[in-house]
Amino acid sequence: MEPNTAIRALGALAHETRLAVFRLLVQAGEPGLPVGTIGERLDLAPATLSFHLAGLRHAGLVSERREGRTLYQTAHYPAMNELLGYLTENCCQGADCGIAACAPAASPKTSRTAKKEPRHEKAARTRRRR
């Protein structure tokens, strides 16, 4: 996962309402929930819910499908798992810490430990001010 993608996902989840919507959709499973049901369960006005769902979709955490006249929202589990993997990929610096939850499923594309990326900025102490 790219850092910008992780930042966008974490930013979307940083709002109390979006986090509640996302948790509700994760609990709903693969079928997802109709937009109206989400609004009823969380006591949200349609415009407010629409705004927060758009933020979650933009972050790639939620997908939408239409069945007739009903819009269903579904948690995007691969994006959620990718975010969790990104957050835990350097857990305990590769040592066996004994924490079962810290067993990341890092893919070769997302692992930065194999190849260090060059830094284009100098450290803050060595920068000259003009």
Coordinates of C-alpha atoms in Angstrom, one line a residue:
M1 CA 0.0 0.0 0.0
E2 CA 1.3 3.4 -0.9
P3 CA 1.7 5.9 2.0
N4 CA -0.8 8.3 0.4
T5 CA -3.4 5.6 0.2
A6 CA -2.9 4.7 3.8
I7 CA -3.2 8.4 4.8
R8 CA -6.4 8.8 2.8
A9 CA -7.9 5.7 4.5
L10 CA -6.8 6.7 8.0
G11 CA -8.1 10.2 7.4
A12 CA -11.5 8.9 6.4
L13 CA -11.7 6.7 9.5
A14 CA -10.5 9.6 11.7
H15 CA -14.1 11.0 11.8
E16 CA -16.4 9.5 14.4
T17 CA -19.4 9.1 12.0
R18 CA -17.3 7.6 9.2
L19 CA -15.8 5.1 11.6
A20 CA -19.2 4.1 12.9
V21 CA -20.5 3.7 9.3
F22 CA -17.5 1.6 8.4
R23 CA -17.7 -0.6 11.5
L24 CA -21.4 -1.2 10.8
L25 CA -20.6 -2.2 7.2
V26 CA -17.8 -4.5 8.3
Q27 CA -20.3 -6.2 10.7
A28 CA -22.9 -6.5 7.9
G29 CA -20.5 -8.7 5.9
E30 CA -20.4 -9.3 2.1
P31 CA -24.0 -8.4 1.3
G32 CA -23.6 -4.9 2.8
L33 CA -26.5 -2.7 3.8
P34 CA -29.0 -0.4 2.1
V35 CA -28.2 3.3 2.6
G36 CA -31.6 3.8 4.3
T37 CA -30.8 1.1 6.9
I38 CA -27.4 2.6 7.7
G39 CA -29.1 6.0 8.2
E40 CA -31.7 4.5 10.5
R41 CA -29.3 2.4 12.6
L42 CA -26.9 5.4 13.1
D43 CA -29.7 8.0 13.3
L44 CA -28.1 10.1 10.4
A45 CA -29.8 12.5 8.1
P46 CA -29.6 11.5 4.4
A47 CA -27.4 14.4 3.4
T48 CA -25.0 13.7 6.3
L49 CA -24.8 10.0 5.5
S50 CA -24.3 10.7 1.8
F51 CA -21.4 13.0 2.6
H52 CA -19.7 10.5 4.9
L53 CA -20.2 7.5 2.5
A54 CA -18.6 9.6 -0.3
G55 CA -15.5 10.1 1.9
L56 CA -15.3 6.3 2.6
R57 CA -15.7 5.5 -1.1
H58 CA -13.1 8.1 -2.0
A59 CA -10.7 6.4 0.4
G60 CA -11.4 3.0 -1.2
L61 CA -12.9 1.5 2.0
V62 CA -16.5 1.2 0.8
S63 CA -18.0 0.2 -2.5
E64 CA -21.6 0.8 -3.8
R65 CA -23.9 -1.3 -5.8
R66 CA -27.4 -0.7 -7.1
E67 CA -30.2 -3.4 -7.0
G68 CA -33.3 -1.9 -8.6
R69 CA -33.9 1.4 -6.8
T70 CA -31.9 0.5 -3.7
L71 CA -28.2 1.5 -3.2
Y72 CA -26.2 -1.0 -1.1
Q73 CA -22.9 -0.1 0.6
T74 CA -20.3 -2.7 1.3
A75 CA -17.1 -2.6 3.2
H76 CA -14.1 -3.2 0.9
Y77 CA -12.4 -5.9 2.8
P78 CA -9.2 -6.1 0.6
A79 CA -8.6 -2.4 1.3
M80 CA -9.2 -2.9 5.0
N81 CA -6.8 -5.8 5.2
E82 CA -4.2 -4.0 3.1
L83 CA -4.3 -1.0 5.5
L84 CA -3.9 -3.4 8.5
G85 CA -1.0 -5.0 6.8
Y86 CA 0.6 -1.7 6.1
L87 CA 0.2 -0.6 9.7
T88 CA 1.7 -3.8 11.0
E89 CA 4.3 -4.7 8.4
N90 CA 7.2 -3.5 10.5
C91 CA 5.8 -4.6 13.8
C92 CA 8.6 -5.4 16.3
Q93 CA 11.2 -4.9 13.6
G94 CA 10.8 -8.4 12.3
A95 CA 11.5 -10.0 15.7
D96 CA 9.1 -12.7 17.1
C97 CA 7.2 -10.6 19.6
G98 CA 4.7 -13.3 20.4
I99 CA 1.7 -11.1 19.6
A100 CA -0.5 -13.1 17.3
A101 CA -2.2 -9.9 15.9
C102 CA 1.2 -8.7 14.7
A103 CA 1.5 -11.3 11.9
P104 CA 1.3 -9.0 8.8
A105 CA 0.6 -10.4 5.4
A106 CA 3.0 -8.2 3.6
S107 CA 3.0 -8.6 -0.2
P108 CA 6.3 -8.2 -2.2
K109 CA 4.9 -4.9 -3.5
T110 CA 4.2 -3.4 -0.1
S111 CA 7.3 -4.6 1.8
R112 CA 9.7 -1.8 2.2
T113 CA 12.2 -3.8 4.2
A114 CA 13.6 -5.6 1.2
K115 CA 14.5 -2.4 -0.7
K116 CA 15.1 0.9 1.1
E117 CA 13.6 3.8 -0.9
P118 CA 16.0 6.8 -1.3
R119 CA 15.1 9.9 0.7
H120 CA 15.1 13.1 -1.4
E121 CA 15.2 15.5 1.6
K122 CA 18.1 16.2 3.9
A123 CA 17.6 15.7 7.6
A124 CA 16.2 18.8 9.3
R125 CA 19.4 19.5 11.2
T126 CA 21.5 19.7 8.0
R127 CA 19.2 21.9 6.0
R128 CA 20.2 25.5 5.5
R129 CA 17.8 28.3 5.9
R130 CA 17.9 31.1 3.4

